[in-house]
Amino acid sequence: MIRILPCHAVTWNRIHTGTLGVFLDELGSFSESLRFFGYAANLCDSDRTTLELRQALAVPIIFSSRFEMDKFVEDLRSKLQILTEATAKKKMIEERVISPLGDADKPVEVPSDQATLALRPEAAAYLQYTITPPTMFIGYQGINILPIQRAINQLRSSLHPSLSSSFDRLDGSTNHNLRRIGFISTWFRVHSVGKLLLGVVQNLDRTKFHVSIYRCVHFLTDSDDITDAFKREADEYRELSESQDAAVKFLRQAQLDIAIFPELGMDEWTVLLSHHRVAPIQCVFWGHPITTGNPNIDYFISSEHFISGEFENALELPDVSDVQLKLSGYRRSFFSEKIVLFRGLSTLFTEPKPLTAASKGINRSRLFLPANRRLYVCPQTLMKFHPAFDEALTGILDQDDKATIVLLASDTQIVWMEQLRRRFRQRFGRNHWRVLFLPTLPFPEFQALLTQADVLLDPFPFGGGVTTLDALHLGIPVVTLPSAQSVVHLAAGFLRYMNASDCIANSLDEYVELAIGIAKDHADIRQRLLAHQSDIYQDVSTVDDWNTFLNTVTPRELDMK
């Protein structure tokens, strides 16, 4: 007689309910996704811990109102507190065995004890189908997320002892002639991170540094032109093992002096890897511009161009005089890392390809856009459309009867788009008809769309980065409100650098006024932006900043507040 174990009997259902949970979440069906994650957690004990944590930390992509958003954030804080207290009470750490680091050259042996396996978060079944952490979107809510990020890190470490491994800081103190620098990421490819840092890697001083690229290939394995460029420019290029034990051991054997994570927050596997210290100095760049709350990340690399006068203000009060926005600002005290402010922009952005003749020939009618309207284009991912930003959009629609707002949505964002449409109908009334959604466009058509815009709108509290640079490269003016940003003020920094500070608003009313004024008359600003086009691609001070920082930075004294 064949004996079927309970976990074997439910494997099909467990896998498929977990898969549905991932797909529904990324499509925008938040409540339905939680239900399927709950089903999967109940079907097999081996995944219960990771799935329950995934369910608890999930954040919706689109909120129907500010009230719903505020309530969700408060509920999340309560859930974290309850989970942390429950974990401590049950003494889960004492009931589990910490998995030792494996051999970098051998596959890690999987424990037969399913309870132990459940404590390996990188082995979670749902991570076969997604790269996105459930908490990626918490930074989009316009709040001080440091307490939440710290609580999440503490909870992860308590539930998953495998994330805790000892590192002797002296292990990294070697007698290398060159300082060993390691960049660790999934995104060394045609992606915002790859575009932001390829120029930096190319220009690091090889008389002082040995530069390694460590690419995480647990989910995305294909290469592209930017991947190939990183391979050429690095002194060493390695693809990390999918086993976190093996990856950690390998990175420690590399005896790095400094480890740099170009982003932390867009890839769950790399977030989990960052719980381990692999170098005496560990930094994060602003590829995902929020604090990690992780005590093993020492420095956050940014720029003095990306801050406002409130940066040193520790008080958690809205920066803007418009109290209805109620957004926390971007402040030093909201980061667990020590923020390093470069004199330059901190990026040597890979210059976009110039407009092709075909792109120049694409007019409004080819893009299904009205010919006799002023186009206010906001080509950001829909997750950045905070309810507070609706105040700016409704102001533009109310005050400019020729305004049409143009947004983009991909084929997988239909649910997000419909959720936004419902919110806009409630907020804008009849004006909601003047908000158009275009499908996501190939890059030549996207550039053509930018050239047809009368003005670009930078959303808040989480503004644009690479998309803004794409627009500025074409001389397209961007209006921004940095005082309402809760992350690095990228658009404002780029505009200051290009002598276009008159695109920067100081209040909600001024944002609306500037957007309408520039949409009506933008010839002068366009000429000025084109005249300073090369400034953001030939930033000598950024090269000096990186070389100086990497040559002089010392291990941080861990005075975690």
Coordinates of C-alpha atoms in Angstrom, one line a residue, residues 261-533:
F261 CA 23.4 47.4 -2.5
P262 CA 22.2 49.6 -5.3
E263 CA 18.7 49.2 -3.9
L264 CA 17.0 47.3 -1.1
G265 CA 13.2 46.9 -1.3
M266 CA 12.4 45.8 -4.8
D267 CA 13.8 42.2 -4.6
E268 CA 12.8 40.0 -1.6
W269 CA 15.9 37.7 -2.0
T270 CA 18.3 40.5 -1.8
V271 CA 16.5 42.1 1.1
L272 CA 16.9 38.8 3.0
L273 CA 20.6 38.6 1.9
S274 CA 21.1 42.1 3.4
H275 CA 20.2 40.7 6.9
H276 CA 23.7 39.2 6.8
R277 CA 26.9 41.3 7.1
V278 CA 29.3 40.3 4.4
A279 CA 31.6 43.3 4.7
P280 CA 32.7 45.6 7.6
I281 CA 31.1 48.5 5.7
Q282 CA 27.7 48.1 4.0
C283 CA 25.9 50.8 2.0
V284 CA 22.6 51.2 0.1
F285 CA 22.1 53.6 -2.8
W286 CA 18.8 55.3 -3.5
G287 CA 17.7 52.9 -6.2
H288 CA 14.7 52.3 -3.9
P289 CA 14.9 55.5 -1.9
I290 CA 13.6 54.5 1.5
T291 CA 15.3 53.5 4.7
T292 CA 15.8 49.8 5.3
G293 CA 15.6 49.9 9.0
N294 CA 18.3 47.2 8.9
P295 CA 21.1 47.5 11.5
N296 CA 23.5 45.8 9.0
I297 CA 23.2 48.6 6.5
D298 CA 25.5 51.5 7.6
Y299 CA 25.2 54.2 5.0
F300 CA 22.6 55.6 2.6
I301 CA 24.2 57.3 -0.4
S302 CA 22.3 60.4 -1.6
S303 CA 23.0 64.0 -2.8
E304 CA 22.9 67.4 -1.3
H305 CA 20.8 68.4 -4.3
F306 CA 18.0 66.0 -3.2
I307 CA 17.2 67.6 0.2
S308 CA 15.2 70.6 1.4
G309 CA 15.6 73.0 4.3
E310 CA 13.5 70.7 6.5
F311 CA 16.0 67.8 6.1
E312 CA 17.6 68.3 9.5
N313 CA 14.3 68.9 11.2
A314 CA 13.6 65.9 13.5
L315 CA 9.9 66.9 14.1
E316 CA 7.4 64.7 12.3
L317 CA 5.3 67.5 10.9
P318 CA 4.2 68.2 7.3
D319 CA 6.7 70.3 5.4
V320 CA 4.0 72.0 3.4
S321 CA 1.7 74.8 4.6
D322 CA -1.2 73.0 2.9
V323 CA -2.3 71.0 5.9
Q324 CA -4.7 68.9 3.9
L325 CA -1.8 67.0 2.4
K326 CA -0.6 65.8 5.8
L327 CA 2.6 64.2 4.4
S328 CA 5.8 63.5 6.3
G329 CA 8.9 64.9 4.6
Y330 CA 12.3 63.5 3.7
R331 CA 14.4 63.9 6.9
R332 CA 17.7 62.6 8.2
S333 CA 16.1 61.4 11.4
F334 CA 13.7 59.1 9.4
F335 CA 16.6 56.8 8.3
S336 CA 18.4 54.1 10.3
E337 CA 21.4 54.5 8.0
K338 CA 23.8 57.4 8.2
I339 CA 23.0 59.5 5.1
V340 CA 25.9 60.5 3.0
L341 CA 25.3 63.6 0.9
F342 CA 27.4 63.8 -2.2
R343 CA 28.2 67.2 -3.8
G344 CA 27.2 65.9 -7.2
L345 CA 24.0 64.0 -8.2
S346 CA 25.5 60.6 -7.0
T347 CA 24.6 59.0 -10.4
L348 CA 26.2 59.1 -13.8
F349 CA 23.0 58.3 -15.6
T350 CA 23.3 56.3 -18.8
E351 CA 22.3 58.8 -21.4
P352 CA 19.0 57.8 -23.2
K353 CA 19.1 57.0 -26.9
P354 CA 18.4 60.1 -29.0
L355 CA 15.0 60.5 -30.8
T356 CA 14.9 58.5 -34.0
A357 CA 13.4 59.8 -37.2
A358 CA 10.5 57.4 -36.6
S359 CA 9.9 58.8 -33.1
K360 CA 9.9 62.3 -34.4
G361 CA 7.3 61.4 -36.9
I362 CA 4.9 60.1 -34.3
N363 CA 2.3 62.8 -33.6
R364 CA -0.6 63.1 -31.2
S365 CA -3.1 61.4 -33.5
R366 CA -0.8 58.3 -33.8
L367 CA -0.9 58.2 -30.0
F368 CA -4.7 58.7 -29.8
L369 CA -4.3 62.0 -28.1
P370 CA -6.4 65.1 -28.6
A371 CA -4.8 67.7 -30.9
N372 CA -6.4 70.8 -29.3
R373 CA -5.8 70.2 -25.6
R374 CA -3.0 70.9 -23.2
L375 CA -1.4 67.6 -22.2
Y376 CA -0.3 67.2 -18.6
V377 CA 1.6 63.9 -18.7
C378 CA 2.4 61.9 -15.6
P379 CA 4.1 58.7 -17.0
Q380 CA 4.8 57.1 -13.6
T381 CA 3.8 53.7 -12.4
L382 CA 0.3 53.8 -11.0
M383 CA 1.4 52.8 -7.5
K384 CA 2.8 56.4 -7.1
F385 CA -0.7 57.9 -7.3
H386 CA -1.2 58.8 -3.7
P387 CA -4.7 60.2 -2.8
A388 CA -2.9 63.5 -1.7
F389 CA -1.7 63.9 -5.3
D390 CA -5.4 63.9 -6.4
E391 CA -5.5 67.4 -4.9
A392 CA -3.0 68.7 -7.5
L393 CA -4.8 66.9 -10.4
T394 CA -8.2 68.3 -9.4
G395 CA -6.7 71.8 -9.2
I396 CA -5.3 71.5 -12.7
L397 CA -8.6 70.2 -14.1
D398 CA -10.7 72.8 -12.3
Q399 CA -8.5 75.8 -13.4
D400 CA -7.6 74.8 -17.0
D401 CA -10.6 73.8 -19.0
K402 CA -8.3 72.7 -21.8
A403 CA -6.3 70.4 -19.6
T404 CA -6.1 66.6 -20.3
I405 CA -4.1 64.5 -17.9
V406 CA -2.3 61.5 -19.5
L407 CA -1.3 58.4 -17.6
L408 CA 0.2 55.1 -18.5
A409 CA -1.0 51.6 -17.5
S410 CA 0.4 48.2 -18.7
D411 CA -1.6 45.1 -19.6
T412 CA -1.1 43.7 -16.1
Q413 CA -2.3 46.9 -14.4
I414 CA -5.9 46.8 -15.6
V415 CA -7.2 46.3 -12.1
W416 CA -5.0 49.1 -10.8
M417 CA -6.3 51.4 -13.5
E418 CA -10.0 50.6 -12.7
Q419 CA -9.4 51.2 -9.0
L420 CA -7.9 54.6 -9.9
R421 CA -10.7 55.4 -12.3
R422 CA -13.2 54.8 -9.5
R423 CA -11.3 57.1 -7.2
F424 CA -11.0 59.8 -9.8
R425 CA -14.7 59.6 -10.5
Q426 CA -15.5 60.3 -6.9
R427 CA -12.8 63.0 -6.5
F428 CA -13.0 64.8 -9.9
G429 CA -16.7 64.5 -10.8
R430 CA -17.3 65.1 -14.4
N431 CA -13.7 66.1 -14.9
H432 CA -12.6 62.5 -14.6
W433 CA -13.3 62.1 -18.4
R434 CA -10.3 64.4 -19.0
V435 CA -7.9 61.8 -17.5
L436 CA -6.7 59.4 -20.3
F437 CA -4.9 56.1 -19.8
L438 CA -2.6 55.0 -22.5
P439 CA -1.0 51.5 -22.7
T440 CA 2.6 51.3 -21.7
L441 CA 4.7 52.2 -24.8
P442 CA 7.9 50.9 -26.3
F443 CA 10.8 53.3 -25.6
P444 CA 10.7 55.1 -29.1
E445 CA 6.9 55.7 -28.7
F446 CA 7.4 56.7 -25.1
Q447 CA 9.9 59.3 -26.1
A448 CA 7.4 60.5 -28.7
L449 CA 4.8 60.8 -26.0
L450 CA 7.2 62.9 -23.9
T451 CA 7.8 65.3 -26.8
Q452 CA 4.0 65.8 -27.2
A453 CA 3.6 66.8 -23.5
D454 CA 3.1 70.4 -22.6
V455 CA 4.4 69.7 -19.1
L456 CA 5.3 66.6 -17.0
L457 CA 3.9 66.3 -13.5
D458 CA 6.1 64.8 -10.8
P459 CA 3.8 63.0 -8.3
F460 CA 4.1 63.1 -4.6
P461 CA 4.9 61.9 -2.0
F462 CA 6.9 59.4 -4.1
G463 CA 8.2 61.1 -7.2
G464 CA 9.9 60.0 -10.4
G465 CA 13.5 59.3 -11.0
V466 CA 14.6 57.7 -14.3
T467 CA 11.4 58.7 -16.1
T468 CA 12.2 62.3 -15.1
L469 CA 15.7 62.0 -16.5
D470 CA 14.2 60.7 -19.7
A471 CA 12.0 63.7 -20.0
L472 CA 14.7 66.3 -19.1
H473 CA 17.0 64.8 -21.7
L474 CA 14.4 65.9 -24.3
G475 CA 14.0 69.3 -22.8
I476 CA 10.5 68.6 -21.4
P477 CA 9.8 70.7 -18.3
V478 CA 8.8 68.8 -15.1
V479 CA 6.9 70.5 -12.2
T480 CA 7.6 69.1 -8.8
L481 CA 6.7 69.8 -5.1
P482 CA 9.7 68.6 -3.0
S483 CA 8.2 69.7 0.3
A484 CA 5.5 67.1 -0.2
Q485 CA 8.0 64.3 -1.0
S486 CA 8.8 61.7 1.7
V487 CA 11.7 60.3 -0.3
V488 CA 14.8 61.8 -1.9
H489 CA 13.8 64.9 -4.0
L490 CA 15.1 63.6 -7.3
A491 CA 13.2 65.8 -9.7
A492 CA 14.0 68.9 -7.7
G493 CA 17.7 68.0 -7.6
F494 CA 17.9 67.4 -11.3
L495 CA 16.1 70.7 -12.1
R496 CA 18.4 72.7 -9.8
Y497 CA 21.4 71.1 -11.5
M498 CA 20.0 72.1 -14.9
N499 CA 19.3 75.7 -13.9
A500 CA 15.5 75.2 -13.9
S501 CA 14.6 75.9 -10.3
D502 CA 11.6 77.9 -11.5
C503 CA 9.9 74.5 -12.1
I504 CA 10.0 73.8 -8.4
A505 CA 6.9 74.7 -6.4
N506 CA 6.8 75.5 -2.7
S507 CA 3.1 74.8 -2.0
L508 CA 0.2 72.9 -3.5
D509 CA -1.3 76.0 -5.0
E510 CA 2.0 77.0 -6.5
Y511 CA 2.3 73.5 -8.0
V512 CA -1.0 73.9 -9.8
E513 CA -0.2 77.4 -10.9
L514 CA 3.3 76.5 -12.2
A515 CA 1.9 73.4 -14.1
I516 CA -0.8 75.5 -15.8
G517 CA 1.6 78.4 -16.6
I518 CA 4.3 76.1 -18.1
A519 CA 1.7 74.1 -20.1
K520 CA 0.6 77.4 -21.7
D521 CA 4.1 78.8 -22.3
H522 CA 7.1 76.5 -22.1
A523 CA 9.4 77.6 -24.9
D524 CA 11.9 79.3 -22.7
I525 CA 12.2 76.5 -20.2
R526 CA 12.6 73.9 -22.9
Q527 CA 15.5 75.8 -24.5
R528 CA 17.2 76.2 -21.1
L529 CA 16.8 72.5 -20.3
L530 CA 18.3 71.5 -23.7
A531 CA 21.2 73.9 -23.1
H532 CA 22.0 72.1 -19.9
Q533 CA 21.2 68.7 -21.2

